[in-house]
PDB file of C-alpha atoms and ligand atoms in Angstrom:
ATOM      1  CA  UNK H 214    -139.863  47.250-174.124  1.00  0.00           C
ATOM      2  CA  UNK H 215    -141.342  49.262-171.015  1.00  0.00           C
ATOM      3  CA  UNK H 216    -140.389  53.289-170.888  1.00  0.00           C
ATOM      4  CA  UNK H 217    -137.723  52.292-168.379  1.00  0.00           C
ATOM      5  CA  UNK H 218    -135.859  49.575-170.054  1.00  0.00           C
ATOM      6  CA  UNK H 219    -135.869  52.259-173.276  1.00  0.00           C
ATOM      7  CA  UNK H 220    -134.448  54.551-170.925  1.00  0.00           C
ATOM      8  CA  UNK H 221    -131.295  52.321-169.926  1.00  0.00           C
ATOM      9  CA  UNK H 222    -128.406  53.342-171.957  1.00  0.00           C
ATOM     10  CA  UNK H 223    -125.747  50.038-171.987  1.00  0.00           C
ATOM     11  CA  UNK H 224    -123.468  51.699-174.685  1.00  0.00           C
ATOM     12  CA  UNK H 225    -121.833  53.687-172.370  1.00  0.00           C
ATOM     13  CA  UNK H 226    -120.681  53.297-168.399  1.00  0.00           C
ATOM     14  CA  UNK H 227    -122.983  54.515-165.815  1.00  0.00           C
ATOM     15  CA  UNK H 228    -122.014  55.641-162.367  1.00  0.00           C
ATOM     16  CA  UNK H 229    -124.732  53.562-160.372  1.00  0.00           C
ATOM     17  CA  UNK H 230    -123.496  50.354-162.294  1.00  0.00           C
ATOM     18  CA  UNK H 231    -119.795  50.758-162.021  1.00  0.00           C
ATOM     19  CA  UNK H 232    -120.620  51.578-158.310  1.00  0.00           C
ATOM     20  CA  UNK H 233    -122.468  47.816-157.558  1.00  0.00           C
ATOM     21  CA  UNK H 234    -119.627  46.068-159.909  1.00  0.00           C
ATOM     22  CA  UNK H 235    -117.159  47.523-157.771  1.00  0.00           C
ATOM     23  CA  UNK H 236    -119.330  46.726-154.336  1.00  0.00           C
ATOM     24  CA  UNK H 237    -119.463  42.582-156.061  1.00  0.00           C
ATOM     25  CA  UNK H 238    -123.251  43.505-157.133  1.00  0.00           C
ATOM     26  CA  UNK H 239    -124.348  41.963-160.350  1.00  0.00           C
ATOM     27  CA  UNK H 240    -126.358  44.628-161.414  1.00  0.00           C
ATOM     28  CA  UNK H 241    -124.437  45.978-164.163  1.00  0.00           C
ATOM     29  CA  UNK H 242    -123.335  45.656-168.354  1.00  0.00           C
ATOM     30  CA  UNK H 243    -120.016  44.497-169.814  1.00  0.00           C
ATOM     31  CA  UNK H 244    -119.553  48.292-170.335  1.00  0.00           C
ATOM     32  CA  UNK H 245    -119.596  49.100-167.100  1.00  0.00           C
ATOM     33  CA  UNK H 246    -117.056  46.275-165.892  1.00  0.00           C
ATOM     34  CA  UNK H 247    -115.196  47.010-168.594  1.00  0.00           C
ATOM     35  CA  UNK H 248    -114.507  50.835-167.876  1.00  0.00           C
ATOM     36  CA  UNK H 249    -114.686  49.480-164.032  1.00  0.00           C
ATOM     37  CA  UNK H 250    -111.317  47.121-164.644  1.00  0.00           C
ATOM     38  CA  UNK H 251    -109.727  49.893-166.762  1.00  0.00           C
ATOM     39  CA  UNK H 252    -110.265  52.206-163.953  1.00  0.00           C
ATOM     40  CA  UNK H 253    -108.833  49.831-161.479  1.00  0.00           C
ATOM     41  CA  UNK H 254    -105.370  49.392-162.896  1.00  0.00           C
ATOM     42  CA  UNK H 255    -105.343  53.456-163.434  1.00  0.00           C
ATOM     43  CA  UNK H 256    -106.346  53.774-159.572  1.00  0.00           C
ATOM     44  CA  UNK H 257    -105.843  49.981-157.928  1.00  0.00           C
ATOM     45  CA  UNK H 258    -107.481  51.209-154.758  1.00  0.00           C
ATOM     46  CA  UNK H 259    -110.574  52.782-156.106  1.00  0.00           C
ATOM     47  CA  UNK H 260    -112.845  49.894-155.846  1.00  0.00           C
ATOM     48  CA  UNK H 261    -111.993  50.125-152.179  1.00  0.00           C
ATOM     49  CA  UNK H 262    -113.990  53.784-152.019  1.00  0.00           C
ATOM     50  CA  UNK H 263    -117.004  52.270-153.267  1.00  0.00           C
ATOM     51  CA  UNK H 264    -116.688  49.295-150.588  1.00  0.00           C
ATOM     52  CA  UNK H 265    -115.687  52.516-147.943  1.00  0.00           C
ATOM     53  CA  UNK H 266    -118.578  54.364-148.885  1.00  0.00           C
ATOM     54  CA  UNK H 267    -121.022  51.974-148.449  1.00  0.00           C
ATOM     55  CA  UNK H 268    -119.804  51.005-144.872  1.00  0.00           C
ATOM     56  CA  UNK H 269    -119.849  54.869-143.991  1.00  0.00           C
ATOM     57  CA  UNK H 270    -123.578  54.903-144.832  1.00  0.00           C
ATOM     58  CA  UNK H 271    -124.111  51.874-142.280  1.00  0.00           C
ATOM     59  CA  UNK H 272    -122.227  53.572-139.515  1.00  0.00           C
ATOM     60  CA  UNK H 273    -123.228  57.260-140.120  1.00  0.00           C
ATOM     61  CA  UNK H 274    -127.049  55.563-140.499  1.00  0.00           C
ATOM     62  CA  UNK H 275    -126.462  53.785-137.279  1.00  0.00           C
ATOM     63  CA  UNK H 276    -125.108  56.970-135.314  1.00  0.00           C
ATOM     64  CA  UNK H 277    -128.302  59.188-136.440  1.00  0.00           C
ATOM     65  CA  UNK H 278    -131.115  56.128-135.213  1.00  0.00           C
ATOM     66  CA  UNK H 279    -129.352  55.248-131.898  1.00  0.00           C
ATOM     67  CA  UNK H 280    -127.325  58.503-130.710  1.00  0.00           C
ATOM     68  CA  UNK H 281    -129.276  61.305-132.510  1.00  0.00           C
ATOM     69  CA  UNK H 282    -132.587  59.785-132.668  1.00  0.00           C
ATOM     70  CA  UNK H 283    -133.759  60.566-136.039  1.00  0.00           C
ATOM     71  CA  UNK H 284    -136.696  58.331-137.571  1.00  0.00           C
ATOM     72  CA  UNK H 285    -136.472  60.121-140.915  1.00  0.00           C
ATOM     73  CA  UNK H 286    -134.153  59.673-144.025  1.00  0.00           C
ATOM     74  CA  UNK H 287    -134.029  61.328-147.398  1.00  0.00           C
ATOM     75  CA  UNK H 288    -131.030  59.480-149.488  1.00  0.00           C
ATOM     76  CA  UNK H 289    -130.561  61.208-152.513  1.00  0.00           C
ATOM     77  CA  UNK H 290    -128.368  59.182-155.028  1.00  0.00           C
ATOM     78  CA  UNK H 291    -128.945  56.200-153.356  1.00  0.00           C
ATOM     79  CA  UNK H 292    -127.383  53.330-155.762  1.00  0.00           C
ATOM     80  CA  UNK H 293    -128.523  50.688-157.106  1.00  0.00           C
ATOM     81  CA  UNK H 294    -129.948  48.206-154.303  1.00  0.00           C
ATOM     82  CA  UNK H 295    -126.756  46.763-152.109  1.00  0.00           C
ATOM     83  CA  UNK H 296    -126.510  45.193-148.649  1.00  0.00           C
ATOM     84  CA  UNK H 297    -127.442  47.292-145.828  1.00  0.00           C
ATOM     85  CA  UNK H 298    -129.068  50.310-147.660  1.00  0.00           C
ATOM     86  CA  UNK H 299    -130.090  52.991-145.656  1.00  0.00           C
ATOM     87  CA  UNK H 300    -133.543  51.648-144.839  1.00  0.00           C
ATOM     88  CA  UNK H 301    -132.505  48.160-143.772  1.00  0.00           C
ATOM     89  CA  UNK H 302    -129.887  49.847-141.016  1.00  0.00           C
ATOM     90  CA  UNK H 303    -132.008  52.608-139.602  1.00  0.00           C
ATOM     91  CA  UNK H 304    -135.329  50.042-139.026  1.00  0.00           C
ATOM     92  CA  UNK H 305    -132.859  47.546-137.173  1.00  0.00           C
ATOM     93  CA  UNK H 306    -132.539  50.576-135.238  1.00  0.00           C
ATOM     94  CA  UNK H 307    -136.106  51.881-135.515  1.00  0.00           C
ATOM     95  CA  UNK H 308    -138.340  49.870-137.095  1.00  0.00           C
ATOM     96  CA  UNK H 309    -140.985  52.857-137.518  1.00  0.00           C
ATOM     97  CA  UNK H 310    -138.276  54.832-139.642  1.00  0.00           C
ATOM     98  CA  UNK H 311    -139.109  55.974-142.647  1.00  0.00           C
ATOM     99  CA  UNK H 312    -137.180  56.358-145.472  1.00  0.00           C
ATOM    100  CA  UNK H 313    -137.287  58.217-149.205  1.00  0.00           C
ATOM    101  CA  UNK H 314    -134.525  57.102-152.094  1.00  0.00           C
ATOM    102  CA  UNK H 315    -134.245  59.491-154.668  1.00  0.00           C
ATOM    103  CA  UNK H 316    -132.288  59.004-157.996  1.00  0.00           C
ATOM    104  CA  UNK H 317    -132.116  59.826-161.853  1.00  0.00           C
ATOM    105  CA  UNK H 318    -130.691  56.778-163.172  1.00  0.00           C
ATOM    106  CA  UNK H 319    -133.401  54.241-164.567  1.00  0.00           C
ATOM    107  CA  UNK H 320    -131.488  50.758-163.886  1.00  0.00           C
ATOM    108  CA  UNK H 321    -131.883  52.318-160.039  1.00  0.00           C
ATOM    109  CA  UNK H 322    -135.292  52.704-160.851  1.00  0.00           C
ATOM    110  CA  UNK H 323    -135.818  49.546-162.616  1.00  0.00           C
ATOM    111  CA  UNK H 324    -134.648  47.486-159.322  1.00  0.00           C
ATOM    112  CA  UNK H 325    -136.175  50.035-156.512  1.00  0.00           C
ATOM    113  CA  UNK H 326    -138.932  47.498-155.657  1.00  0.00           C
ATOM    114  CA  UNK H 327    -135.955  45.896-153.619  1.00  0.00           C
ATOM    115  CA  UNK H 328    -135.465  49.111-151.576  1.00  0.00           C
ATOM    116  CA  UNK H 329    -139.608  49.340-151.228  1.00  0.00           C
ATOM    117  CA  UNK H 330    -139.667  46.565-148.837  1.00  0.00           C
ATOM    118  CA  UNK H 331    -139.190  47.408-145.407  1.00  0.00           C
ATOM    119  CA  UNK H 332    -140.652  46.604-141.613  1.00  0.00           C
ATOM    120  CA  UNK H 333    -144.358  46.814-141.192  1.00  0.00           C
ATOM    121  CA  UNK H 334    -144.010  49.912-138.849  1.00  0.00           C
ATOM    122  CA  UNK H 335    -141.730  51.725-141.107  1.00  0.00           C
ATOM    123  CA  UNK H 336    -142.186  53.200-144.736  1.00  0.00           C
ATOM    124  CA  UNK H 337    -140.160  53.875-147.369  1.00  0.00           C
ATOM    125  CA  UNK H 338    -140.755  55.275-151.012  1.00  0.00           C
ATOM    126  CA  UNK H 339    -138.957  56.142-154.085  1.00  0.00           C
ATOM    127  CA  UNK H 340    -138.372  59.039-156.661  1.00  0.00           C
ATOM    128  CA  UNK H 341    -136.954  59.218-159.404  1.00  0.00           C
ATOM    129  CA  UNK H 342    -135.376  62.543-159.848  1.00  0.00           C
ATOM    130  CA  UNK H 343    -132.919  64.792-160.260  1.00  0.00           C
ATOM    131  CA  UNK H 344    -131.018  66.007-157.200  1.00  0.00           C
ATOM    132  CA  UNK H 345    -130.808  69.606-158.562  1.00  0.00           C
ATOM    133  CA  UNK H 346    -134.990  69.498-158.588  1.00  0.00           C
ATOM    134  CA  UNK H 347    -135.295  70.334-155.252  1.00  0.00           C
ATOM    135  CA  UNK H 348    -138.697  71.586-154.643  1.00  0.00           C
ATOM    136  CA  UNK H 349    -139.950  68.655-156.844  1.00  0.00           C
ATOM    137  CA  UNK H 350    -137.696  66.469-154.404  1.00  0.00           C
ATOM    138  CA  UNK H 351    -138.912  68.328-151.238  1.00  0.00           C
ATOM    139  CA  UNK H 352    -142.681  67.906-152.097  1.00  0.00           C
ATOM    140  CA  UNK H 353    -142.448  64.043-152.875  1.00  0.00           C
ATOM    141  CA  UNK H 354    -140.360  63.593-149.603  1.00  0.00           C
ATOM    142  CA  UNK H 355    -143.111  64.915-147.761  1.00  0.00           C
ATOM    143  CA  UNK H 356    -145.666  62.444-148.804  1.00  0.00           C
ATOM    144  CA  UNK H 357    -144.044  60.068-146.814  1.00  0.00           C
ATOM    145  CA  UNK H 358    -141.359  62.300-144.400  1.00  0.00           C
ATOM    146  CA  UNK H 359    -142.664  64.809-141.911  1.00  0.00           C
ATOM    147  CA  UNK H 360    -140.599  67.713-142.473  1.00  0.00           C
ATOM    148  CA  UNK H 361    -141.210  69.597-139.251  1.00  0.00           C
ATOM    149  CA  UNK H 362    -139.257  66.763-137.256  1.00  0.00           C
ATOM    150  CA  UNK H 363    -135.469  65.833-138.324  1.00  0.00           C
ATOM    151  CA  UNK H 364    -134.439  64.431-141.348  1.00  0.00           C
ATOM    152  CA  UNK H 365    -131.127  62.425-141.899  1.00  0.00           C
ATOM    153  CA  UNK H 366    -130.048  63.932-145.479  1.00  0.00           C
ATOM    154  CA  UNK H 367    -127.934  61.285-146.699  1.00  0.00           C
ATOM    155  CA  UNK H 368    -126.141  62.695-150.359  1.00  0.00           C
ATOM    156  CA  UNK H 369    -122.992  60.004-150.448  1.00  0.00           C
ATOM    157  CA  UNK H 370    -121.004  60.112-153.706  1.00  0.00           C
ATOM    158  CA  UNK H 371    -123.926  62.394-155.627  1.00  0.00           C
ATOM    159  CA  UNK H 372    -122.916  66.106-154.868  1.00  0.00           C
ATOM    160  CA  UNK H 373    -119.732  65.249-157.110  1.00  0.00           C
ATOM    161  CA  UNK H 374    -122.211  64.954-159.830  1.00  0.00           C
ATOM    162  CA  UNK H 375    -122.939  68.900-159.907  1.00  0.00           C
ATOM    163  CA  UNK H 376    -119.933  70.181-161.950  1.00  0.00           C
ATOM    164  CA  UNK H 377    -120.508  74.017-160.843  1.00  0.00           C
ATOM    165  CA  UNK H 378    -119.366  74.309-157.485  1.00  0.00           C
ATOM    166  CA  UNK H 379    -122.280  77.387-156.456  1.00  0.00           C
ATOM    167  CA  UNK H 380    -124.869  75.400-157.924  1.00  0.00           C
ATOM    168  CA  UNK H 381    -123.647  72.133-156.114  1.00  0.00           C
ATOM    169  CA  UNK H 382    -123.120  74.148-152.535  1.00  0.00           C
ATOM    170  CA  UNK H 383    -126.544  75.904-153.271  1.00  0.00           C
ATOM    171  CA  UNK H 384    -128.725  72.637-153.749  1.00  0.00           C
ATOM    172  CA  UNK H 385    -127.093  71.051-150.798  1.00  0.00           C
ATOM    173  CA  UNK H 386    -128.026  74.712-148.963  1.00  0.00           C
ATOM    174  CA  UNK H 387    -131.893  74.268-150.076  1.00  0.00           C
ATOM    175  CA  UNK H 388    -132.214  70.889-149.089  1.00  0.00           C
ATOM    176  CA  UNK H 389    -131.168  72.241-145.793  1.00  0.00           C
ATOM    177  CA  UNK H 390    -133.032  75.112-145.367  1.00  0.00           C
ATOM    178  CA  UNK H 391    -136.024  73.310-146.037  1.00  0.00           C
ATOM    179  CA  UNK H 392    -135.392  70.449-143.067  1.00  0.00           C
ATOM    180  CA  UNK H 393    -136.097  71.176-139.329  1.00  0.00           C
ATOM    181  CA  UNK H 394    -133.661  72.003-136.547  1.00  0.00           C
ATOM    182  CA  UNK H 395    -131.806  68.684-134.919  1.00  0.00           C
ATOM    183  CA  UNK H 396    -131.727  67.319-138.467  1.00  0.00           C
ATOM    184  CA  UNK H 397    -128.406  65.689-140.189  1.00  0.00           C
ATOM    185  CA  UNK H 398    -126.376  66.038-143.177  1.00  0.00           C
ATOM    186  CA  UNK H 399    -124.514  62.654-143.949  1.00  0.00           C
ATOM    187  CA  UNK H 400    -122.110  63.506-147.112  1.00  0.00           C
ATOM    188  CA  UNK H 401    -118.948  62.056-148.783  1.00  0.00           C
ATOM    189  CA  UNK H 402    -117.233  63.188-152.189  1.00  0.00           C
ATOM    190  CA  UNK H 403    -114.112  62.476-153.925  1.00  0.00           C
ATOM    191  CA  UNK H 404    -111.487  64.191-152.898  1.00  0.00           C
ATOM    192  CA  UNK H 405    -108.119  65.834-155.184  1.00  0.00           C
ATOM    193  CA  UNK H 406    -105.208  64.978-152.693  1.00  0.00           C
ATOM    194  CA  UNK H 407    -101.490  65.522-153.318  1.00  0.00           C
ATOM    195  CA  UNK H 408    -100.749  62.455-151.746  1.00  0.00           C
ATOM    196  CA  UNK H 409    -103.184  60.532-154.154  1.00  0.00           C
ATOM    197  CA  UNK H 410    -102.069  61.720-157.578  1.00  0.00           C
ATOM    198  CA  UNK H 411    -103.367  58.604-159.443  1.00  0.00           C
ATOM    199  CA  UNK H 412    -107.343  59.099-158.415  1.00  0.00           C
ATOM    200  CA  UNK H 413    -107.030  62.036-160.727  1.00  0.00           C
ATOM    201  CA  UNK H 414    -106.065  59.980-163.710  1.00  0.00           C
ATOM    202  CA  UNK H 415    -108.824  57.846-163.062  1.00  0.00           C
ATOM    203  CA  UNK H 416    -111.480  60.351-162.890  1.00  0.00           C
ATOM    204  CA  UNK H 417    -110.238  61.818-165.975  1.00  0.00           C
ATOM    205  CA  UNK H 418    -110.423  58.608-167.881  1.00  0.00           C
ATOM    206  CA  UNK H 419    -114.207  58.508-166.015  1.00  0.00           C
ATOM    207  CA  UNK H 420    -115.331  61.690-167.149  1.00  0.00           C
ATOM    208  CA  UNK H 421    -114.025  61.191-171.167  1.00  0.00           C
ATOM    209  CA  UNK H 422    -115.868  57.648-171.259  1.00  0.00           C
ATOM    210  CA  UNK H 423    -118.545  57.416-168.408  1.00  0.00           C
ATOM    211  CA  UNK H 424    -121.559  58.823-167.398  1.00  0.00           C
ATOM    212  CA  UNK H 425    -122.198  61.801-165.867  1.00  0.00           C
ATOM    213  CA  UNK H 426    -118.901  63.628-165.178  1.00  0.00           C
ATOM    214  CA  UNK H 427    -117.916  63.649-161.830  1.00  0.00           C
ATOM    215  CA  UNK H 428    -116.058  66.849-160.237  1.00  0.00           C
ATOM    216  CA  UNK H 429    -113.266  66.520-157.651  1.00  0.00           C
ATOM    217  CA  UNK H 430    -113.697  68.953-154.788  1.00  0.00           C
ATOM    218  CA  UNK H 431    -110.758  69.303-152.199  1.00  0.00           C
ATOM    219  CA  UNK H 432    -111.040  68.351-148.712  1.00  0.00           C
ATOM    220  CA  UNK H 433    -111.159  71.907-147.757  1.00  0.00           C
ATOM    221  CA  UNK H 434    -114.075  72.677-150.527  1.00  0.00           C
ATOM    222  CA  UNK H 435    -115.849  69.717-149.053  1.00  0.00           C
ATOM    223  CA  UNK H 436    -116.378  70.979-146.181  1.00  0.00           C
ATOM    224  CA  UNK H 437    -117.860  73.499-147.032  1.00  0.00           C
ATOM    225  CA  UNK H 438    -121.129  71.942-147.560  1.00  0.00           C
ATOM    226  CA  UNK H 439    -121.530  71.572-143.652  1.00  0.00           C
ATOM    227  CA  UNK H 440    -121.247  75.483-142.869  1.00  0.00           C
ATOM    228  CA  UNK H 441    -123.624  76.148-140.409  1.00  0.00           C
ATOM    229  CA  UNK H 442    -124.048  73.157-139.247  1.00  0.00           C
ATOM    230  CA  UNK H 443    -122.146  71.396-136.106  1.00  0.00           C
ATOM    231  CA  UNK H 444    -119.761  69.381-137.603  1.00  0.00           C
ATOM    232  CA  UNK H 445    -119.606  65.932-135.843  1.00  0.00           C
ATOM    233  CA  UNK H 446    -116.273  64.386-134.711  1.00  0.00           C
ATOM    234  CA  UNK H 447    -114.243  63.624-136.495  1.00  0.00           C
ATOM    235  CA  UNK H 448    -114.733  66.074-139.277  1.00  0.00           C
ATOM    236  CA  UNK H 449    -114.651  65.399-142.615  1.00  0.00           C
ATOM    237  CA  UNK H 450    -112.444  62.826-142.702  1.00  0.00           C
ATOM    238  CA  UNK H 451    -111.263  59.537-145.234  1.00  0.00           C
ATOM    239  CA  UNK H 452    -115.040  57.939-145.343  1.00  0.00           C
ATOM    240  CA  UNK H 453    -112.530  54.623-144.471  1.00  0.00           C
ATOM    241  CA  UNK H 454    -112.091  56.759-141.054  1.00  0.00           C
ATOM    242  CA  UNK H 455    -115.469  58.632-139.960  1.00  0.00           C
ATOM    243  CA  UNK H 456    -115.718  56.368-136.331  1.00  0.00           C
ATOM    244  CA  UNK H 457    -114.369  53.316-137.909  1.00  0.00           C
ATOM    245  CA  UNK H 458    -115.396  49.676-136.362  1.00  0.00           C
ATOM    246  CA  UNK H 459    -111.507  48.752-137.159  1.00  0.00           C
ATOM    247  CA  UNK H 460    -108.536  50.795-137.949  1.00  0.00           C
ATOM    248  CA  UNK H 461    -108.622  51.748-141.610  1.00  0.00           C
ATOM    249  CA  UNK H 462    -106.562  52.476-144.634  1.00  0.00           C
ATOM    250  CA  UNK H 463    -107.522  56.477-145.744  1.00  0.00           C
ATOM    251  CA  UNK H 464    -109.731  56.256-149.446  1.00  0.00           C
ATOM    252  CA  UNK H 465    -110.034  59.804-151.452  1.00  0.00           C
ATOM    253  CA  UNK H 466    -113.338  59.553-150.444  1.00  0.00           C
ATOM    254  CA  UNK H 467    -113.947  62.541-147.938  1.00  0.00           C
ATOM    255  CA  UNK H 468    -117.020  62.381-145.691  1.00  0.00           C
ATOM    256  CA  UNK H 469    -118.719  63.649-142.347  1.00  0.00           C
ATOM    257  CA  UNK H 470    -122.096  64.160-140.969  1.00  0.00           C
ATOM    258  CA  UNK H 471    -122.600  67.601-139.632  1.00  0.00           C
ATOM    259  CA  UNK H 472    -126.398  68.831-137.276  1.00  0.00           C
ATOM    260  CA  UNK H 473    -128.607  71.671-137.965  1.00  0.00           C
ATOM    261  CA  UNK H 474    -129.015  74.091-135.010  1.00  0.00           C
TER     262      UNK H 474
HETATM  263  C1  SAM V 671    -121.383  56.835-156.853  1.00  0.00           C
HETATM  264  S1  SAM V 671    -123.045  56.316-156.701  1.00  0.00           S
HETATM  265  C2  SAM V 671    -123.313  56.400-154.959  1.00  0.00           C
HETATM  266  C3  SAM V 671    -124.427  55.497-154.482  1.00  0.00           C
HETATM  267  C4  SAM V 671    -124.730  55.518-152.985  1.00  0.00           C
HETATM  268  N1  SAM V 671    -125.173  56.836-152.540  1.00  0.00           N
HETATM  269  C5  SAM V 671    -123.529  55.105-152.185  1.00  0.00           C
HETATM  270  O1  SAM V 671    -122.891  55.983-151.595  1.00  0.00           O
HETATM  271  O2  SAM V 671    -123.192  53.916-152.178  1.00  0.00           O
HETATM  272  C6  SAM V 671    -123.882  57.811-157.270  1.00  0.00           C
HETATM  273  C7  SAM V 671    -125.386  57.679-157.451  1.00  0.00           C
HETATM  274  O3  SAM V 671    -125.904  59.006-157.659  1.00  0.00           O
HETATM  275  C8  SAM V 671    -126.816  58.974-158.740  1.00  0.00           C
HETATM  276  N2  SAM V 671    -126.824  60.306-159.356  1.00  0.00           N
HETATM  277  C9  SAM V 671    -125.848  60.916-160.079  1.00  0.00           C
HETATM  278  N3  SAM V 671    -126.223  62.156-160.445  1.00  0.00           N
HETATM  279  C10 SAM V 671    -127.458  62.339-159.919  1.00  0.00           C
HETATM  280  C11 SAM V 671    -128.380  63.432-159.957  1.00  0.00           C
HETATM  281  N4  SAM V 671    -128.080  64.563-160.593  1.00  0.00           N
HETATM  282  N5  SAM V 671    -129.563  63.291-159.337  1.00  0.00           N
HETATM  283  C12 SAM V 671    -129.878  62.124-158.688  1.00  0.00           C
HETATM  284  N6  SAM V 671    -129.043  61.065-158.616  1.00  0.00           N
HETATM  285  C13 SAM V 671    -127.850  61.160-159.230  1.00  0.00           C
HETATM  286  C14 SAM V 671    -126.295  57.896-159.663  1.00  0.00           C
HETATM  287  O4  SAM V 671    -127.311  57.389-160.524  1.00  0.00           O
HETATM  288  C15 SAM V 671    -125.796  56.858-158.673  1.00  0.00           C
HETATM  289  O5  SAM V 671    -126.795  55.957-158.311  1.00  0.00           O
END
């Protein structure tokens, strides 16, 4: 058994897996569809956030190449490998872009060759880390990312992973701080909503059986991640709604994409 596959832990959900069984991916153990289905009848529209998510990525990905002109990504939390990951929509863009995945779970790691293979003129790499290790994220990205020109930060469904709310708005704060002017914050969390009481029964039943706990933030609270930044139209928003191709239904998946001065 290599160090990785000792490292994967099938005994109890993980986030990354439930994630791909709920986006149709195949990566993922009976314990993870499992908790996945019981989920689903708790909260019948969650597997819809995941789906939501993911096409959020491709459009916010899409805005930052064509409108904003960014060649650089750093996608912390990325997932396990799906259709259209960051890299694959920015080099239809750009082919030159470059892009560095970071993430802490090892079935991500296990599969990341898949997210290693991009165009000829582009690059991309892979870390795996912990998205509180900043400066041990910031000094890998640069290996491949030239941190004095704009960055996309991509950090979709992740931040919820950093229970205390200062630590969680201070990481996201760092990770700023540290990119140039003109670059992008892309972010989406789960949101607490009145009118969506039965996502909150569904985390809870996440966070007593799955892996790690996941905090929900308010709409309010999430955007407070983009202070100091211009906050693109629409706002933080449904994900299902940030410049949708077609009208959509709203998930409690909040999400916007906000520009460093
Ligand atoms: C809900 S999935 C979102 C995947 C992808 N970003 C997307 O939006 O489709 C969350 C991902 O974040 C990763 N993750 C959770 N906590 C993390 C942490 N502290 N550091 C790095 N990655 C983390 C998980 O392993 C998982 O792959």
């Amino acid at each position: 058994m290599t160090d990785i596959e000792a490292r994967i832990d099938t005994s109890r959900p993980h986030t990354a897996r439930i994630w791909n069984y709920w986006t149709g991916g195949k990566d993922n153990y009976p314990v993870d569809r499992e908790a996945g289905d019981r989920i689903r009848e708790l909260h019948p529209g969650i597997g819809a956030y995941a789906r939501a998510d993911r096409l959020f990525l491709g459009r916010a990905v899409r805005h930052l190449a064509e409108e904003a002109g960014i060649r650089q990504f750093l996608d912390i939390g990325t997932g396990l490998p799906s259709a259209d990951n960051t890299h694959e929509v920015a080099q239809r863009v750009a082919p030159d872009a470059r892009v560095v995945y970071v993430d802490n779970d090892p079935l991500v790691l296990a599969h990341a060759r898949a997210l290693l293979v991009g165009t000829p003129a582009g690059r991309t790499d892979y870390l795996d880390a912990d998205l509180r290790d900043v400066d041990t994220i910031l000094e890998a990205a640069a290996r491949t990312l030239d941190l004095d020109r704009p960055v996309g930060l991509m950090l979709l469904g992740v931040v919820i992973f950093v229970e205390d709310d200062a630590e969680s708005y201070a990481v996201v704060r760092r990770l700023l701080d540290a990119l140039a002017p003109g670059s992008h914050l892309v972010l989406s969390h789960t949101v607490v909503h009145p009118s969506m009481p039965d996502v909150d029964a569904a985390v809870a039943f996440w966070n007593e059986n799955g892996t790690p706990r996941l905090t929900q933030r308010t709409p309010e609270a999430v955007t407070r991640y983009f202070d100091g930044l211009e906050l693109l139209d629409p706002g933080v928003v449904p994900c299902s709604q940030w410049r949708p191709d077609a009208p959509a239904d709203p998930v409690a998946m909040y999400g916007g994409v906000g520009r460093k001065p």
